[in-house]
Amino acid sequence: MEKYSVYILFMLLTAIGCNQGSAPRTGGALGGDAASATYVAPGQYDEFYAFLSGGFSGQLSVYGLPSGRLLKVIPVFSQDAEKGYGYNEETKPMLNTSFGFIPWDDAHHPELSQTNGETDGRWIFINGNNTPRIARIDLSSFETAEIIEIPNSGGNHSSPFTTQNTEYVVAGTRFGVPYPQKDVSINSYAENFKGMLSFIKVDEEGHMNIAFQVLLPAFDYDLAHSGKGKSDGWTFFTTYNTEQSHTLMEVNASQNDKDFIAAVNWKKAEEYIAQGKGREIPASHYVNRYDEKSHIATSTEVKTVKVLTPQDCPGLVYFLPTPKSPHGVDVDPTGEYIVGNGKLSADLTVHSFTKMLKAIEDQAFETTIEGVPVLKYESVVGGVVIKPGLGPLHTEFDNEGNAHTTFFISSEVVKWKVGTWEVLDRAPTYYSVGHLMIPGGDSRKPQGKYMVALNKITKDRYLPTGPEMNHSAQLYDISGDKMKLLLDFPTIGEPHYGQGISADRIVSRSKKFYPIEENEHPYKTLGEKSAKVERSGKTVHVYMTSIRSHFAPDNIEGIQVGDDVYIHLTNLEQDFDVPHGLAIQGARNAELLVMPGQTETLHWIPQREGVFAFYCTDFCSALHQEMQGYLRVSPSGSNTPVKWSLGEDEHM
Amino acid sequence: MRNHWPRLLLIVAGLLLLPLFIFPMWRITLLAPQYPDGVHMHIHVDKIGGKSPGTLQNVNILNHYIGMKPIEPDTIPELKYFPYFVIGFTILALVFGMIDRKFLYYLWLILFSIALVLAVYDFYLWEYDYGHNLNPNAPMKFEDESFQPPLFGSKVLLNFVAKSFPHIGGYFVIASWICAASALYLKSKKSATS
């Protein structure tokens, strides 16, 4: 008997062994190895959060790594009907600008807040490129908490890129624009156009205000990164179009052998501001803040900014010549090396911060442009990575002294050693990688382990979905000598930059619901007994509550065609993950999606007489389908009395 | 030399009741897959709450599907007069301990034991009432089924496992009883030997 059981056990083990042996055949060329490296078992958590910009979706997507699972899409610069963002009365002000309400933007570069150069999980910032703005997302609620508009700017691309204690986020104009903005001939570019760099102060609560702007020549300020460690106090901006052309840019802006990296000494700028060197000029812009207690965003106009000009402020800005239209500018974790990714250059140029300071001290200037000294190339260059690939765009760093640079044209990531400049490894991407992301890879303390390539072209990577394909991203294991491709996943919109952070820096601060006793909304309803309907003239306010599984009131009469009806829905729930939605037939609006303890307002102008149903849109409970009600709409001027009820009791 | 142990123990027994004003005495826990953290209802001597501020509301939301009446602390008179009993027993323990007469040790322990039995019986009656007097118009009806939570232990109620056990305050009560019983034992021994 015992002999048989040993035999059976042997058979079983063999069978399991065979199974394992044949697994790679279905796993493709990568085999089960990559699959297990990205497998996060059901119910288990990912090790990292990845925040990938939504590009032309205007939003910010949140993924888990290494699984590549989409966790959330946070609405930032675009209206989002799914969450009612930018549709409900409370969040409409978030999208207000000096141009009025703008329902969309192009979101490029997420940047986590930092403390002492390390990602701290408090907030993440992201720039709006089209109508220049910066948003701050609170990582305890994963909601957009603030959006500030940047005046005197066109195309906010070199943004937001924080300083090492999140003293500032920055915004550099990608397009030269008339300064001040005015009606002039485009041909007068050289004479009338300028390029403005903005430094936005972030206070302890995360509130943003433009501290100062720096007036520079009308180059195109492409990307930025702030110094860290020894270079803390400086921010670096790449430029292209130092030719100052305004037409057929692909040719005319690619003529100069070298463009510049602008190095701005922001600590010096603070001194100049303190000395009163900042000229206050009219520059209307809006600051929109969402209050988590009232659940309401307010939009405030700020009318001026302070501008510093290099002519008045010696030592404020220097130009570092950098070959061929540098795109990304990336500072290594020590703060010593500043990588200029010259996208049309055969080589990769790395400047030395120490040499830069020496060159400034020695006044090793080639020339001066509009008050900005141009340092001699030879006196600032710290090293060159020779012919690493074609079309370098961006560099991120790991925790072992290596750099990883993307090459758009040759569609690859190249790993090289900081200091020796030798190429260590290269890995293809699918296809034409733009930015890349290593968790903490632009901070003083990269967390390493994984790298995500954010690609611009998808082609045949996934099942075809018509002419438009979502952009692809690839996850690589970078813990060994060789980069190892693990996973390939589609993304939202166009992922430009990304940020990664170990989950433990965020999980513990994540809110589960809003305490109802802290609700300060002026139209809150704290219990069903307080639910009511109030008419004043043509305006009707409905104070409504939701709790599993009914609205209070759920029968409302006395509304008239053409009324301005504001339905203020307070979700009375106090439990994790119990939102209630609200939708009304014929409302030319989106739904509401109200979190527990929150109040949100749907504006509805009834157009027709009749009785219209409303219902909960988020499957909340076993009786979700019964969570519905009726609104009676009478002709304008009728004498149907205002009435509301729930169950048998009228006027609850 | 006079032995102070019995009176000290009785006084301690009285003082051990005071934490009831801080810690809940009993806990009813509801467990189901979609409640990964569980729903933890805490019964205090003077209020009903839970692990989170929304617990009672969440319990009532669950209960209303089966027509159980909402648990409204304001309508439970015990929560108003129980605190006086607790304070009363503490004061009695202090006074009796001062006087230090054997029959007073008996008296305190007997009164306290009776009070405990009555409290548990009262708890059972409330549970019976909530579990059996269901609203006939409830959305979900189950023939011949009661939803009375267990008095002590664990029981399956539809999709939930309901658990009913003493909480921190309850353990203080048990400790108090043991102290009082020990006090009586030592007092009796002393009287017998002297």
Short mmCIF file of C-alpha atoms in Angstrom, two decimals, chain B residues 1-11 97 100 105 186 190:
data_model
loop_
_atom_site.label_atom_id
_atom_site.label_comp_id
_atom_site.label_asym_id
_atom_site.label_seq_id
_atom_site.Cartn_x
_atom_site.Cartn_y
_atom_site.Cartn_z
CA MET B 1 -0.94 42.92 62.12
CA ARG B 2 -4.16 43.42 60.24
CA ASN B 3 -4.41 41.93 56.78
CA HIS B 4 -5.38 44.61 54.27
CA TRP B 5 -5.60 42.32 51.27
CA PRO B 6 -9.36 41.62 51.28
CA ARG B 7 -10.42 45.27 51.52
CA LEU B 8 -7.79 46.28 48.95
CA LEU B 9 -9.07 43.66 46.54
CA LEU B 10 -12.67 44.75 47.01
CA ILE B 11 -11.74 48.38 46.39
CA GLY B 97 -13.94 47.93 51.80
CA ASP B 100 -14.34 45.68 56.07
CA TYR B 105 -18.16 41.18 51.00
CA LEU B 186 -9.40 35.78 51.76
CA LYS B 190 -8.96 35.13 57.74
#
